[in-house]
């Protein structure tokens, strides 16, 4: 099973939902797909899709999943890390009106340098589906904390 979550931001993340639909249509995702789509106005057809899933249930689904696809949010990084499963992060971008700023892009760029799987395109998701990998918790938390500190210094 693959779990996808985009949180409950008031900004739709339709770009990721469209990528998932393409992967489903091309049969690159054939296993069960559970999607928490938040405020998105589109989501993959014929799949288990929910606007909201309680956090405790999402964490349990993450533990049961073969892999996780999620937006690049520091809170969810910690939640995903509680599972032993591989995950890939997809950053929201301000230019697509998916967030009020590009803090997720900044975090994703730093995490990518540390080896955290980041999807900048549908192709990145395809590669991850075929070869999922997981990074150590200590590396992840060090990079995430440093990125948050830099953002706070910038006044975000």
C-alpha positions as a printed Julia matrix, in Angstrom:
156×3 Matrix{Float64}:
   0.0    0.0     0.0
   1.14   3.53   -0.78
   0.06   6.4     1.46
  -0.02   9.95    0.1
  -0.7   12.94    2.32
  -0.68  16.65    1.58
  -1.79  17.93    4.96
  -4.6   20.38    5.53
  -3.08  23.58    4.16
  -5.72  25.92    2.74
  -3.82  25.86   -0.56
  -4.54  23.02   -3.01
  -1.69  20.75   -4.06
  -3.3   19.7    -7.35
   0.08  19.3    -9.06
   0.89  16.26   -6.9
  -2.62  14.87   -7.33
  -2.25  15.18  -11.12
   1.09  13.36  -11.0
  -0.51  10.52   -9.07
  -3.35  10.28  -11.59
  -0.83   9.98  -14.43
   1.03   7.22  -12.57
  -2.24   5.37  -11.92
  -3.37   5.79  -15.55
  -0.06   4.44  -16.84
  -0.26   1.56  -14.34
   2.95   2.64  -12.64
   0.97   2.49   -9.4
  -0.99  -0.75   -9.32
  -1.15  -1.4    -5.6
  -3.57   0.1    -3.12
  -3.22   3.88   -2.93
  -4.64   5.84    0.0
  -4.7    9.61   -0.52
  -5.32  12.38    2.0
  -5.95  15.29   -0.39
  -6.71  18.2     1.96
  -7.97  21.19   -0.01
  -7.13  19.79   -3.46
  -9.83  20.07   -6.09
  -8.59  16.98   -7.96
  -7.36  13.59   -6.76
  -6.69  10.17   -8.31
  -9.84   8.47   -9.55
 -10.88   5.06   -8.29
  -8.65   5.22   -5.24
  -9.27   5.57   -1.49
  -9.22   9.36   -1.19
 -10.12  11.45    1.85
 -10.03  15.21    2.48
  -8.83  14.62    6.02
  -7.54  11.68    8.01
  -6.88  12.09   11.75
  -3.16  12.31   12.54
  -3.1    9.14   14.65
  -4.73   7.21   11.81
  -2.3    8.72    9.27
   0.65   7.62   11.39
  -0.77   4.09   11.61
  -1.39   4.04    7.86
   2.2    5.19    7.4
   3.4    2.26    9.49
   1.3   -0.13    7.39
   2.35   1.4     4.05
   5.06   0.04    1.8
   6.02   3.65    1.16
   4.82   7.2     1.79
   4.51  10.21   -0.5
   4.06  13.48    1.36
   4.42  17.21    1.14
   7.63  18.67    2.54
   6.43  19.87    5.95
   8.66  19.68    9.07
   5.82  18.31   11.22
   5.14  15.47    8.8
   8.85  14.72    8.49
   8.79  13.82   12.17
   5.63  11.75   11.74
   6.97   9.88    8.7
  10.17   9.22   10.55
   8.21   7.38   13.28
   7.53   4.69   10.71
  10.23   2.36    9.45
   9.08   2.86    5.87
  10.65   4.76    2.98
   9.13   8.09    2.08
   9.58  10.73   -0.59
   8.77  14.39   -0.13
   7.17  16.68   -2.69
   7.62  20.38   -1.89
   4.77  22.81   -2.39
   5.72  25.86   -4.51
   4.55  29.44   -4.16
   4.61  29.95   -7.95
   1.8   27.38   -8.27
  -0.12  28.94   -5.35
   0.44  25.78   -3.28
   1.81  27.75   -0.32
   2.31  31.35    0.83
   6.08  31.12    0.37
   8.79  28.72   -0.76
   9.84  27.38    2.63
   9.06  23.82    1.47
  11.29  24.32   -1.6
  14.09  25.58    0.67
  13.7   22.66    3.07
  13.53  20.15    0.21
  16.69  21.55   -1.37
  18.6   21.12    1.89
  17.16  17.67    2.54
  18.06  16.57   -0.99
  21.71  17.5    -0.32
  21.61  15.1     2.63
  20.18  12.3     0.47
  16.51  12.54    1.41
  14.33  11.46   -1.54
  12.63  14.53   -3.06
  10.24  14.5    -6.02
  10.69  17.55   -8.22
   8.85  15.81  -11.08
   6.66  12.77  -11.79
   9.81  10.99  -12.99
  11.31  11.29   -9.52
   8.22   9.57   -8.11
   8.54   6.76  -10.66
  12.2    6.17   -9.76
  11.31   6.14   -6.06
   8.45   3.67   -6.59
  10.9    1.26   -8.23
  13.77   1.82   -5.75
  12.47   3.25   -2.48
  15.07   4.21    0.1
  15.13   5.68    3.55
  17.59   8.05    5.22
  18.68   7.9     8.86
  16.69   9.81   11.44
  19.74  11.68   12.77
  20.66  13.0     9.31
  17.09  14.0     8.61
  16.57  15.82   11.89
  19.9   17.65   11.69
  19.13  19.02    8.23
  15.51  19.86    9.1
  16.5   21.69   12.29
  19.22  23.71   10.54
  16.82  24.69    7.77
  14.17  25.81   10.25
  16.77  27.85   12.17
  17.89  29.6     8.96
  14.27  30.35    8.06
  13.64  31.84   11.5
  16.72  34.04   11.14
  15.28  35.32    7.84
  12.11  36.28    9.69
   9.73  33.74    8.2
